[in-house]
């Protein structure tokens, strides 16, 4: 059993990741925290609450930092739309957030639970995570592991070298990677292999027909955005890769190596610099994903989503 805090910015692929975390019984989803990224904090928080209610789960949601640590916010409405979940009609949430200081809650949950108990999965810019580590440095040795969809060993998406979650808040990413905690970075080198083709989409809908309308709404909108904005014929489902790795680490090929984050470069700001040159230092606690077992990945996604029941 993995006891998880999911820090996210729903977002179409965050929504699928959240469904997986709620669907698979190997995950005890303790709480969800939100950060601005795909859309404003208010919008992604509302989306998280609605998605949780849609499948009848009771998971507390804590909203976090409304803006990045230093940079001016630049949301990804060009991919996720005005609501952050365009293409899907969700009922407005009936529940309210459990709190509005996610960083404090992350610290509280990690410090109040046993050592090596909490797994942090992040699928958003790292603003909340950096704030939590600055508030209470002890969480870095106490958390079991940090599994993040973020960064890239090779090519970026928002710029030639920077991935969106890093680019949105590079200072937060720098703070996180400079701390001594076990980090698995699942970057674009992995997630660009998680392409949701129409055949895969049909398979997911077949696995859970009552969720089918929402799944089709999410994936169809995401496909159109990726076609228009990044010339992908089908959308890469980034965030589910982090949950899939949490469920079965063998789904991603990883290598241990130090990662630094560029925060000053005029053209390289937001780049995650993975040092693959030689053997990683003995005390290196960071590993990066290089490849995805695509067949195993979609089996994990399908199995997790199949368990969800839509609240009538
Ligand atoms: O670059 C992909 C990442 O940015 C994903 O987490 C997606 O949801 C967006 O937030
Ligand atoms: Ca995300």
Short mmCIF file of C-alpha atoms and ligand atoms in Angstrom, two decimals:
data_model
loop_
_atom_site.label_atom_id
_atom_site.label_comp_id
_atom_site.label_asym_id
_atom_site.label_seq_id
_atom_site.Cartn_x
_atom_site.Cartn_y
_atom_site.Cartn_z
CA UNK A 1 0.00 0.00 0.00
CA UNK A 2 1.32 3.46 -0.90
CA UNK A 3 0.11 6.33 1.32
CA UNK A 4 -0.02 9.24 -1.09
CA UNK A 5 -0.34 13.01 -1.17
CA UNK A 6 -1.05 14.07 -4.77
CA UNK A 7 -0.03 17.66 -5.65
CA UNK A 8 -1.69 18.52 -8.96
CA UNK A 9 -3.13 21.18 -11.28
CA UNK A 10 -6.12 19.55 -13.07
CA UNK A 11 -5.64 19.77 -16.11
CA UNK A 12 -6.74 16.94 -18.39
CA UNK A 13 -3.86 14.58 -17.70
CA UNK A 14 -3.92 15.43 -13.99
CA UNK A 15 -7.57 14.34 -14.03
CA UNK A 16 -6.61 10.91 -15.39
CA UNK A 17 -3.81 10.68 -12.80
CA UNK A 18 -6.25 11.60 -10.03
CA UNK A 19 -8.72 8.97 -11.28
CA UNK A 20 -5.94 6.35 -11.14
CA UNK A 21 -4.90 7.36 -7.63
CA UNK A 22 -8.54 7.05 -6.49
CA UNK A 23 -9.19 3.87 -8.43
CA UNK A 24 -6.30 1.58 -7.61
CA UNK A 25 -6.62 -0.09 -4.18
CA UNK A 26 -2.82 -0.14 -3.78
CA UNK A 27 -2.99 3.63 -3.21
CA UNK A 28 -4.32 5.20 -0.04
CA UNK A 29 -4.93 8.74 -1.33
CA UNK A 30 -4.57 10.68 1.93
CA UNK A 31 -5.10 14.15 0.49
CA UNK A 32 -4.87 16.21 -2.67
CA UNK A 33 -3.10 19.56 -2.82
CA UNK A 34 -3.37 22.03 -5.69
CA UNK A 35 -1.09 24.60 -7.27
CA UNK A 36 -1.57 27.03 -10.11
CA UNK A 37 -0.22 25.72 -13.40
CA UNK A 38 -2.54 24.46 -16.11
CA UNK A 39 -4.96 27.12 -14.94
CA UNK A 40 -5.29 29.47 -11.98
CA UNK A 41 -5.27 28.03 -8.45
CA UNK A 42 -8.99 28.74 -8.10
CA UNK A 43 -9.85 26.84 -11.30
CA UNK A 44 -7.62 23.81 -10.73
CA UNK A 45 -8.87 23.53 -7.14
CA UNK A 46 -12.50 23.61 -8.27
CA UNK A 47 -11.65 20.95 -10.86
CA UNK A 48 -10.00 18.71 -8.27
CA UNK A 49 -13.04 18.96 -5.97
CA UNK A 50 -15.44 18.18 -8.85
CA UNK A 51 -13.41 15.20 -10.07
CA UNK A 52 -13.29 13.67 -6.58
CA UNK A 53 -17.05 14.16 -6.11
CA UNK A 54 -17.76 12.72 -9.57
CA UNK A 55 -16.51 9.31 -8.43
CA UNK A 56 -17.97 9.55 -4.95
CA UNK A 57 -14.70 9.68 -3.05
CA UNK A 58 -14.02 11.64 0.14
CA UNK A 59 -10.49 13.00 -0.23
CA UNK A 60 -9.60 16.31 1.45
CA UNK A 61 -8.31 18.99 -0.93
CA UNK A 62 -5.97 21.76 0.21
CA UNK A 63 -5.28 24.64 -2.13
CA UNK A 64 -1.75 25.99 -2.16
CA UNK A 65 0.30 28.85 -3.47
CA UNK A 66 -1.60 30.98 -5.98
CA UNK A 67 1.52 31.96 -7.91
CA UNK A 68 5.05 30.63 -8.51
CA UNK A 69 7.78 31.59 -6.00
CA UNK A 70 9.32 34.27 -8.20
CA UNK A 71 8.09 34.20 -11.83
CA UNK A 72 4.84 35.80 -12.93
CA UNK A 73 2.20 33.10 -13.49
CA UNK A 74 1.58 31.98 -17.08
CA UNK A 75 -1.20 29.36 -17.08
CA UNK A 76 -1.61 26.76 -19.85
CA UNK A 77 -5.06 27.72 -21.07
CA UNK A 78 -3.79 27.12 -24.61
CA UNK A 79 -3.75 23.38 -23.81
CA UNK A 80 -6.36 22.93 -21.05
CA UNK A 81 -8.82 25.69 -21.94
CA UNK A 82 -10.47 28.47 -19.95
CA UNK A 83 -11.73 26.19 -17.18
CA UNK A 84 -8.63 24.02 -17.06
CA UNK A 85 -10.86 21.05 -18.00
CA UNK A 86 -12.52 22.26 -21.20
CA UNK A 87 -14.37 19.55 -23.07
CA UNK A 88 -15.86 18.09 -19.89
CA UNK A 89 -19.05 19.20 -18.14
CA UNK A 90 -18.56 18.62 -14.41
CA UNK A 91 -21.02 19.62 -11.69
CA UNK A 92 -19.69 22.51 -9.59
CA UNK A 93 -18.30 21.06 -6.36
CA UNK A 94 -20.55 20.85 -3.28
CA UNK A 95 -17.58 20.35 -0.94
CA UNK A 96 -15.19 23.13 0.02
CA UNK A 97 -11.44 22.92 0.40
CA UNK A 98 -10.23 21.46 3.70
CA UNK A 99 -7.64 24.24 3.91
CA UNK A 100 -5.84 26.90 1.91
CA UNK A 101 -2.22 26.40 2.91
CA UNK A 102 -1.17 23.22 1.14
CA UNK A 103 2.50 23.54 2.08
CA UNK A 104 1.64 23.57 5.80
CA UNK A 105 -0.67 20.59 5.33
CA UNK A 106 2.01 18.62 3.48
CA UNK A 107 4.41 19.27 6.38
CA UNK A 108 1.75 18.33 8.96
CA UNK A 109 0.82 15.07 7.23
CA UNK A 110 4.43 13.96 6.74
CA UNK A 111 5.52 14.90 10.27
CA UNK A 112 2.44 13.37 11.97
CA UNK A 113 2.78 10.04 10.20
CA UNK A 114 5.49 7.44 10.72
CA UNK A 115 8.91 7.86 9.14
CA UNK A 116 9.01 6.73 5.45
CA UNK A 117 5.18 6.46 5.39
CA UNK A 118 4.09 9.20 2.95
CA UNK A 119 4.76 9.13 -0.78
CA UNK A 120 4.54 12.51 -2.52
CA UNK A 121 3.32 12.37 -6.12
CA UNK A 122 3.54 15.69 -7.94
CA UNK A 123 2.04 16.51 -11.33
CA UNK A 124 2.15 20.32 -11.15
CA UNK A 125 4.77 23.04 -10.78
CA UNK A 126 6.66 22.43 -7.51
CA UNK A 127 5.64 25.62 -5.69
CA UNK A 128 3.85 23.83 -2.81
CA UNK A 129 6.59 21.21 -2.48
CA UNK A 130 9.35 23.80 -2.32
CA UNK A 131 7.41 25.83 0.26
CA UNK A 132 6.88 22.71 2.38
CA UNK A 133 10.60 21.84 2.28
CA UNK A 134 11.50 25.41 3.25
CA UNK A 135 8.93 25.46 6.06
CA UNK A 136 10.14 22.15 7.55
CA UNK A 137 13.40 20.70 6.12
CA UNK A 138 12.88 17.52 8.16
CA UNK A 139 10.21 16.34 5.70
CA UNK A 140 12.99 15.61 3.19
CA UNK A 141 14.41 12.75 5.24
CA UNK A 142 11.01 11.60 6.52
CA UNK A 143 9.10 11.26 3.24
CA UNK A 144 9.27 7.82 1.61
CA UNK A 145 9.83 9.22 -1.88
CA UNK A 146 8.92 12.05 -4.23
CA UNK A 147 7.65 10.90 -7.62
CA UNK A 148 7.18 13.77 -10.01
CA UNK A 149 5.94 14.29 -13.52
CA UNK A 150 8.32 17.11 -14.42
CA UNK A 151 11.29 18.02 -16.54
CA UNK A 152 13.08 16.33 -19.38
CA UNK A 153 16.47 14.74 -19.87
CA UNK A 154 16.49 15.77 -23.52
CA UNK A 155 13.84 17.91 -25.27
CA UNK A 156 11.40 20.29 -23.58
CA UNK A 157 7.86 21.29 -24.53
CA UNK A 158 7.35 24.93 -23.53
CA UNK A 159 10.85 25.73 -24.83
CA UNK A 160 13.40 23.57 -26.68
CA UNK A 161 14.86 22.54 -23.31
CA UNK A 162 12.23 23.29 -20.61
CA UNK A 163 9.15 21.29 -19.62
CA UNK A 164 6.03 23.17 -18.46
CA UNK A 165 6.02 22.22 -14.74
CA UNK A 166 9.64 23.24 -14.37
CA UNK A 167 9.36 26.31 -16.60
CA UNK A 168 6.34 27.65 -14.68
CA UNK A 169 8.27 27.71 -11.40
CA UNK A 170 12.00 27.04 -11.95
CA UNK A 171 12.99 28.47 -8.57
CA UNK A 172 10.70 25.99 -6.81
CA UNK A 173 12.14 23.13 -8.85
CA UNK A 174 15.67 24.27 -7.94
CA UNK A 175 14.78 24.29 -4.23
CA UNK A 176 13.30 20.78 -4.49
CA UNK A 177 16.21 19.21 -6.41
CA UNK A 178 18.74 20.80 -4.05
CA UNK A 179 17.25 18.96 -1.06
CA UNK A 180 18.32 15.49 0.00
CA UNK A 181 15.20 13.42 -0.61
CA UNK A 182 14.60 10.40 -2.88
CA UNK A 183 13.28 11.89 -6.13
CA UNK A 184 12.13 10.04 -9.22
CA UNK A 185 11.74 12.50 -12.09
CA UNK A 186 9.36 11.20 -14.74
CA UNK A 187 9.97 13.65 -17.57
CA UNK A 188 8.95 14.08 -21.17
CA UNK A 189 11.39 11.38 -22.31
CA UNK A 190 8.94 8.96 -20.65
CA UNK A 191 5.60 10.73 -21.00
CA UNK A 192 5.92 11.34 -24.73
CA UNK A 193 5.71 7.56 -25.07
CA UNK A 194 2.34 7.51 -23.23
CA UNK A 195 0.33 8.46 -26.32
CA UNK A 196 -3.43 8.04 -25.90
CA UNK A 197 -4.47 6.82 -29.35
CA UNK A 198 -8.14 6.37 -30.27
CA UNK A 199 -7.70 2.62 -29.74
CA UNK A 200 -6.36 3.16 -26.22
CA UNK A 201 -9.15 5.65 -25.54
CA UNK A 202 -11.76 3.09 -26.57
CA UNK A 203 -10.09 0.53 -24.30
CA UNK A 204 -10.30 2.90 -21.29
CA UNK A 205 -13.95 3.75 -22.01
CA UNK A 206 -14.75 0.04 -22.35
CA UNK A 207 -13.08 -0.57 -18.98
CA UNK A 208 -15.47 1.91 -17.35
CA UNK A 209 -18.48 2.78 -19.55
CA UNK A 210 -20.19 4.90 -16.88
CA UNK A 211 -17.10 7.14 -16.81
CA UNK A 212 -16.96 7.00 -20.61
CA UNK A 213 -18.52 10.39 -21.33
CA UNK A 214 -16.02 12.18 -19.07
CA UNK A 215 -13.07 10.14 -20.37
CA UNK A 216 -14.03 10.90 -23.98
CA UNK A 217 -14.54 14.60 -23.17
CA UNK A 218 -11.13 14.81 -21.51
CA UNK A 219 -9.18 12.89 -24.13
CA UNK A 220 -10.89 14.38 -27.19
CA UNK A 221 -10.25 17.95 -25.99
CA UNK A 222 -6.68 17.06 -25.01
CA UNK A 223 -6.12 15.51 -28.48
CA UNK A 224 -7.37 18.65 -30.27
CA UNK A 225 -5.15 20.88 -28.10
CA UNK A 226 -2.05 18.77 -28.72
CA UNK A 227 -2.79 18.58 -32.44
CA UNK A 228 -3.17 22.39 -32.71
CA UNK A 229 -0.42 23.43 -30.29
CA UNK A 230 2.27 20.74 -30.55
CA UNK A 231 1.44 18.82 -33.77
CA UNK A 232 0.88 15.55 -31.90
CA UNK A 233 -1.70 13.32 -33.67
CA UNK A 234 -2.74 11.96 -30.24
CA UNK A 235 -2.11 13.42 -26.75
CA UNK A 236 0.76 12.36 -24.45
CA UNK A 237 -0.78 11.54 -21.06
CA UNK A 238 1.99 12.93 -18.89
CA UNK A 239 0.72 12.79 -15.31
CA UNK A 240 -0.63 9.21 -15.29
CA UNK A 241 3.00 8.09 -15.80
CA UNK A 242 3.88 9.28 -12.28
CA UNK A 243 0.99 7.33 -10.73
CA UNK A 244 1.76 4.27 -12.86
CA UNK A 245 5.39 4.34 -11.66
CA UNK A 246 4.14 4.57 -8.04
CA UNK A 247 2.00 1.48 -8.64
CA UNK A 248 4.69 -0.51 -10.48
CA UNK A 249 8.19 0.99 -10.76
CA UNK A 250 9.12 -1.56 -13.42
CA UNK A 251 6.93 0.41 -15.89
CA UNK A 252 9.66 3.07 -16.27
CA UNK A 253 13.35 2.53 -17.04
CA UNK A 254 15.28 4.84 -14.70
CA UNK A 255 18.88 5.83 -14.15
CA UNK A 256 20.41 7.40 -11.04
CA UNK A 257 21.90 10.82 -11.75
CA UNK A 258 22.11 14.30 -10.24
CA UNK A 259 19.66 16.87 -11.65
CA UNK A 260 20.15 20.64 -11.53
CA UNK A 261 17.64 23.27 -12.58
CA UNK A 262 18.53 26.29 -14.71
CA UNK A 263 16.88 29.44 -13.36
CA UNK A 264 19.00 32.20 -14.91
CA UNK A 265 19.47 31.27 -18.57
CA UNK A 266 17.98 33.57 -21.16
CA UNK A 267 17.08 30.64 -23.43
CA UNK A 268 17.54 27.73 -20.98
CA UNK A 269 15.49 28.87 -17.99
CA UNK A 270 13.48 25.93 -16.64
CA UNK A 271 15.82 23.29 -18.03
CA UNK A 272 16.37 20.19 -15.88
CA UNK A 273 20.02 19.33 -16.40
CA UNK A 274 20.49 15.59 -15.83
CA UNK A 275 24.19 14.74 -15.40
CA UNK A 276 24.49 11.40 -17.19
CA UNK A 277 28.22 11.77 -17.79
CA UNK A 278 29.64 9.24 -15.40
CA UNK A 279 28.65 7.00 -12.48
CA UNK A 280 26.30 8.93 -10.20
CA UNK A 281 27.83 9.89 -6.82
CA UNK A 282 27.22 7.25 -4.14
CA UNK A 283 24.97 9.60 -2.16
CA UNK A 284 22.88 10.62 -5.20
CA UNK A 285 19.19 10.20 -4.28
CA UNK A 286 17.75 11.30 -7.64
CA UNK A 287 16.82 9.13 -10.59
CA UNK A 288 15.33 10.10 -13.94
CA UNK A 289 13.00 8.17 -16.24
CA UNK A 290 14.31 7.33 -19.70
CA UNK A 291 11.73 4.98 -21.21
CA UNK A 292 8.22 3.59 -20.67
CA UNK A 293 6.96 0.03 -20.95
CA UNK A 294 3.96 1.22 -22.98
CA UNK A 295 1.94 -2.01 -22.85
CA UNK A 296 2.41 -2.38 -19.10
CA UNK A 297 1.56 1.34 -18.65
CA UNK A 298 -1.84 1.15 -20.33
CA UNK A 299 -2.66 -2.05 -18.44
CA UNK A 300 -2.01 -0.18 -15.18
CA UNK A 301 -4.13 2.81 -16.28
CA UNK A 302 -7.00 0.57 -17.46
CA UNK A 303 -7.00 -1.50 -14.26
CA UNK A 304 -7.06 1.57 -11.99
CA UNK A 305 -9.77 3.42 -13.89
CA UNK A 306 -12.00 0.32 -14.15
CA UNK A 307 -12.58 0.37 -10.38
CA UNK A 308 -14.19 3.82 -10.24
CA UNK A 309 -17.94 4.23 -9.74
CA UNK A 310 -19.61 7.40 -11.00
CA UNK A 311 -21.72 9.05 -8.27
CA UNK A 312 -25.30 9.31 -9.59
O1 LIG B 1 4.53 19.27 -19.33
C1 LIG B 1 3.44 18.46 -18.93
C2 LIG B 1 2.95 18.85 -17.57
O2 LIG B 1 2.48 20.18 -17.61
C3 LIG B 1 1.75 18.01 -17.09
O3 LIG B 1 1.77 17.96 -15.69
C4 LIG B 1 0.57 18.79 -17.57
O4 LIG B 1 -0.59 18.59 -16.73
C5 LIG B 1 1.06 20.20 -17.42
O5 LIG B 1 0.80 20.59 -16.09
CA1 LIG B 2 -0.20 18.60 -14.41
#
